Amino acid sequence: MFENLILFSIILTFSFCTNNSTKAVHTESVEINNNTFTESKKEEVVEDKDTQELLKLVNQLRKKGCRCGRKRMKPAPTLKINRLLNQAAQVHANDMNSKNFFDHRGSNGSNISQRISKTGYDWQAVGENIFWGKVKIQEVFEGWKDSPSHCKNMMNQDFREMGFAKVGDYWVQDFGKTF
């Protein structure tokens, strides 16, 4: 099923303390690349079909627990979508697509913690999964689930929120937990 997919098991998970940045609170809708993100409450948004499907799949996995490679992962709290994590994922997906590269490091040298901090997300833990391929969201999820490092990110007990973006064939899933 995945013979034609390019899947890299590059994963970065950071758990750092950050500076005393303030949380952004917004009540308006935001439009990025013709997708409208409608805020349902502080830091949460109602998302497009792919994002909602991915969130559903990840939360089902987290609810029951799973094996990530050889490691048994116990059930984890459900995630919610965060608009700022969506923005960070969108920036990175746009960058990879427009400059035709595939890496966790941005074309400007930025890493996930820098991209997420730039959105104003006041984080204590962040992680990222990336994927490249002409596939559907279910196949992206299965690819991440079948990769031990990506699976561990989806099952990480520290994460409480998720962001997601797809641009061209580039898929970015960002995770976080605020203070």
Short mmCIF file of C-alpha atoms in Angstrom, two decimals:
data_model
loop_
_atom_site.label_atom_id
_atom_site.label_comp_id
_atom_site.label_asym_id
_atom_site.label_seq_id
_atom_site.Cartn_x
_atom_site.Cartn_y
_atom_site.Cartn_z
CA MET A 1 0.00 0.00 0.00
CA PHE A 2 2.80 2.40 0.81
CA GLU A 3 5.34 1.34 -1.86
CA ASN A 4 4.94 4.60 -3.76
CA LEU A 5 5.05 6.86 -0.74
CA ILE A 6 8.06 8.70 0.47
CA LEU A 7 7.95 8.68 4.22
CA PHE A 8 10.76 9.91 6.36
CA SER A 9 10.90 9.03 10.00
CA ILE A 10 12.47 12.28 11.00
CA ILE A 11 10.88 13.47 14.16
CA LEU A 12 11.67 16.22 16.55
CA THR A 13 10.06 16.48 19.92
CA PHE A 14 11.05 19.28 22.21
CA SER A 15 10.19 19.87 25.82
CA PHE A 16 11.58 23.20 26.87
CA CYS A 17 10.57 26.12 28.98
CA THR A 18 10.17 29.26 26.96
CA ASN A 19 10.15 32.97 27.60
CA ASN A 20 7.23 34.81 29.10
CA SER A 21 5.35 35.45 25.87
CA THR A 22 1.64 36.12 26.18
CA LYS A 23 -1.12 33.98 24.74
CA ALA A 24 -3.01 35.46 21.86
CA VAL A 25 -6.77 35.54 22.26
CA HIS A 26 -8.77 36.03 19.07
CA THR A 27 -12.45 35.90 18.34
CA GLU A 28 -12.48 36.41 14.57
CA SER A 29 -12.27 34.01 11.66
CA VAL A 30 -8.93 33.72 9.90
CA GLU A 31 -8.45 32.80 6.25
CA ILE A 32 -5.25 31.12 5.04
CA ASN A 33 -4.95 29.69 1.52
CA ASN A 34 -8.72 29.86 0.98
CA ASN A 35 -9.41 27.84 4.16
CA THR A 36 -11.47 29.65 6.77
CA PHE A 37 -10.71 28.84 10.38
CA THR A 38 -13.62 29.72 12.65
CA GLU A 39 -12.73 30.02 16.28
CA SER A 40 -15.01 28.15 18.65
CA LYS A 41 -13.32 29.31 21.85
CA LYS A 42 -9.93 30.52 23.08
CA GLU A 43 -7.16 28.96 20.97
CA GLU A 44 -9.55 26.41 19.36
CA VAL A 45 -10.86 26.38 15.81
CA VAL A 46 -13.27 24.43 13.68
CA GLU A 47 -11.26 23.14 10.73
CA ASP A 48 -11.50 21.80 7.21
CA LYS A 49 -12.44 18.21 6.38
CA ASP A 50 -8.88 16.79 6.32
CA THR A 51 -8.00 18.38 9.64
CA GLN A 52 -11.17 17.14 11.30
CA GLU A 53 -10.61 13.63 9.90
CA LEU A 54 -6.99 13.58 11.09
CA LEU A 55 -8.01 14.83 14.54
CA LYS A 56 -10.67 12.09 14.72
CA LEU A 57 -8.18 9.38 13.70
CA VAL A 58 -5.50 10.58 16.13
CA ASN A 59 -7.97 10.86 19.01
CA GLN A 60 -9.32 7.35 18.32
CA LEU A 61 -5.75 6.05 18.45
CA ARG A 62 -5.00 7.99 21.64
CA LYS A 63 -8.21 6.73 23.27
CA LYS A 64 -7.36 3.04 22.86
CA GLY A 65 -3.55 3.15 22.97
CA CYS A 66 -1.37 1.24 20.52
CA ARG A 67 2.07 -0.13 19.74
CA CYS A 68 4.57 2.32 18.30
CA GLY A 69 7.19 -0.06 16.99
CA ARG A 70 8.16 -2.25 19.94
CA LYS A 71 6.82 0.16 22.57
CA ARG A 72 3.31 -0.20 23.96
CA MET A 73 1.73 3.24 24.33
CA LYS A 74 -1.01 3.62 26.91
CA PRO A 75 -4.13 5.66 26.15
CA ALA A 76 -3.59 9.43 26.08
CA PRO A 77 -5.88 12.44 26.54
CA THR A 78 -7.72 13.66 23.45
CA LEU A 79 -6.28 16.52 21.43
CA LYS A 80 -8.04 19.64 20.23
CA ILE A 81 -7.20 21.80 17.22
CA ASN A 82 -5.26 24.98 17.92
CA ARG A 83 -5.25 27.86 15.45
CA LEU A 84 -1.67 28.88 16.24
CA LEU A 85 -0.39 25.35 15.69
CA ASN A 86 -2.31 25.35 12.39
CA GLN A 87 -0.50 28.56 11.44
CA ALA A 88 2.92 27.10 12.25
CA ALA A 89 2.10 23.96 10.23
CA GLN A 90 0.85 26.12 7.34
CA VAL A 91 4.03 28.20 7.30
CA HIS A 92 6.23 25.11 7.17
CA ALA A 93 4.11 23.34 4.53
CA ASN A 94 4.15 26.50 2.37
CA ASP A 95 7.92 26.80 2.77
CA MET A 96 8.63 23.17 1.81
CA ASN A 97 6.24 23.32 -1.15
CA SER A 98 7.46 26.64 -2.56
CA LYS A 99 11.15 25.76 -2.19
CA ASN A 100 10.79 22.07 -3.09
CA PHE A 101 12.46 20.45 -0.04
CA PHE A 102 11.44 18.05 2.72
CA ASP A 103 12.91 18.60 6.18
CA HIS A 104 11.95 19.61 9.70
CA ARG A 105 14.33 22.55 9.38
CA GLY A 106 12.86 25.45 7.41
CA SER A 107 14.58 27.04 4.41
CA ASN A 108 15.56 29.93 6.71
CA GLY A 109 17.09 27.53 9.26
CA SER A 110 14.08 27.67 11.61
CA ASN A 111 13.14 24.66 13.72
CA ILE A 112 9.72 23.71 15.02
CA SER A 113 10.13 25.50 18.35
CA GLN A 114 11.04 28.75 16.57
CA ARG A 115 8.14 28.49 14.10
CA ILE A 116 5.63 27.77 16.83
CA SER A 117 6.97 30.49 19.13
CA LYS A 118 6.69 32.99 16.26
CA THR A 119 2.90 32.42 16.18
CA GLY A 120 2.60 33.48 19.83
CA TYR A 121 1.88 29.96 21.11
CA ASP A 122 3.18 29.89 24.72
CA TRP A 123 4.42 26.31 24.76
CA GLN A 124 6.08 23.93 27.15
CA ALA A 125 6.20 20.96 24.75
CA VAL A 126 6.03 20.79 20.94
CA GLY A 127 6.46 18.10 18.29
CA GLU A 128 6.08 17.73 14.55
CA ASN A 129 5.34 15.07 11.96
CA ILE A 130 5.92 15.72 8.26
CA PHE A 131 4.94 13.65 5.24
CA TRP A 132 5.31 13.94 1.49
CA GLY A 133 3.12 12.21 -1.06
CA LYS A 134 0.06 12.29 -3.31
CA VAL A 135 -2.23 10.41 -0.95
CA LYS A 136 -5.38 10.78 1.12
CA ILE A 137 -5.47 11.75 4.79
CA GLN A 138 -6.12 8.13 5.90
CA GLU A 139 -2.88 7.02 4.21
CA VAL A 140 -0.91 9.85 5.81
CA PHE A 141 -2.27 8.84 9.21
CA GLU A 142 -1.46 5.15 8.58
CA GLY A 143 2.06 6.09 7.48
CA TRP A 144 2.64 8.08 10.66
CA LYS A 145 1.07 5.34 12.78
CA ASP A 146 3.33 2.69 11.19
CA SER A 147 6.48 4.76 11.84
CA PRO A 148 7.54 4.33 15.50
CA SER A 149 8.82 7.90 15.92
CA HIS A 150 5.79 9.52 14.27
CA CYS A 151 3.44 7.22 16.18
CA LYS A 152 5.10 8.20 19.48
CA ASN A 153 4.46 11.85 18.65
CA MET A 154 0.77 11.15 18.05
CA MET A 155 0.61 9.22 21.35
CA ASN A 156 2.73 11.62 23.43
CA GLN A 157 1.00 12.09 26.81
CA ASP A 158 2.34 15.66 27.07
CA PHE A 159 0.56 16.99 23.99
CA ARG A 160 -2.93 18.49 24.33
CA GLU A 161 -3.34 20.33 21.03
CA MET A 162 -2.69 19.74 17.35
CA GLY A 163 -2.31 21.81 14.20
CA PHE A 164 -2.31 20.56 10.65
CA ALA A 165 -1.70 21.84 7.12
CA LYS A 166 -1.31 20.43 3.63
CA VAL A 167 0.17 22.36 0.73
CA GLY A 168 0.72 20.52 -2.54
CA ASP A 169 2.06 17.11 -1.53
CA TYR A 170 3.52 18.36 1.79
CA TRP A 171 1.72 17.45 5.02
CA VAL A 172 2.63 18.95 8.42
CA GLN A 173 1.20 17.94 11.79
CA ASP A 174 2.28 20.04 14.79
CA PHE A 175 1.63 19.17 18.43
CA GLY A 176 1.83 21.28 21.55
CA LYS A 177 1.04 21.88 25.16
CA THR A 178 0.82 25.34 26.66
CA PHE A 179 1.81 26.43 30.15
#
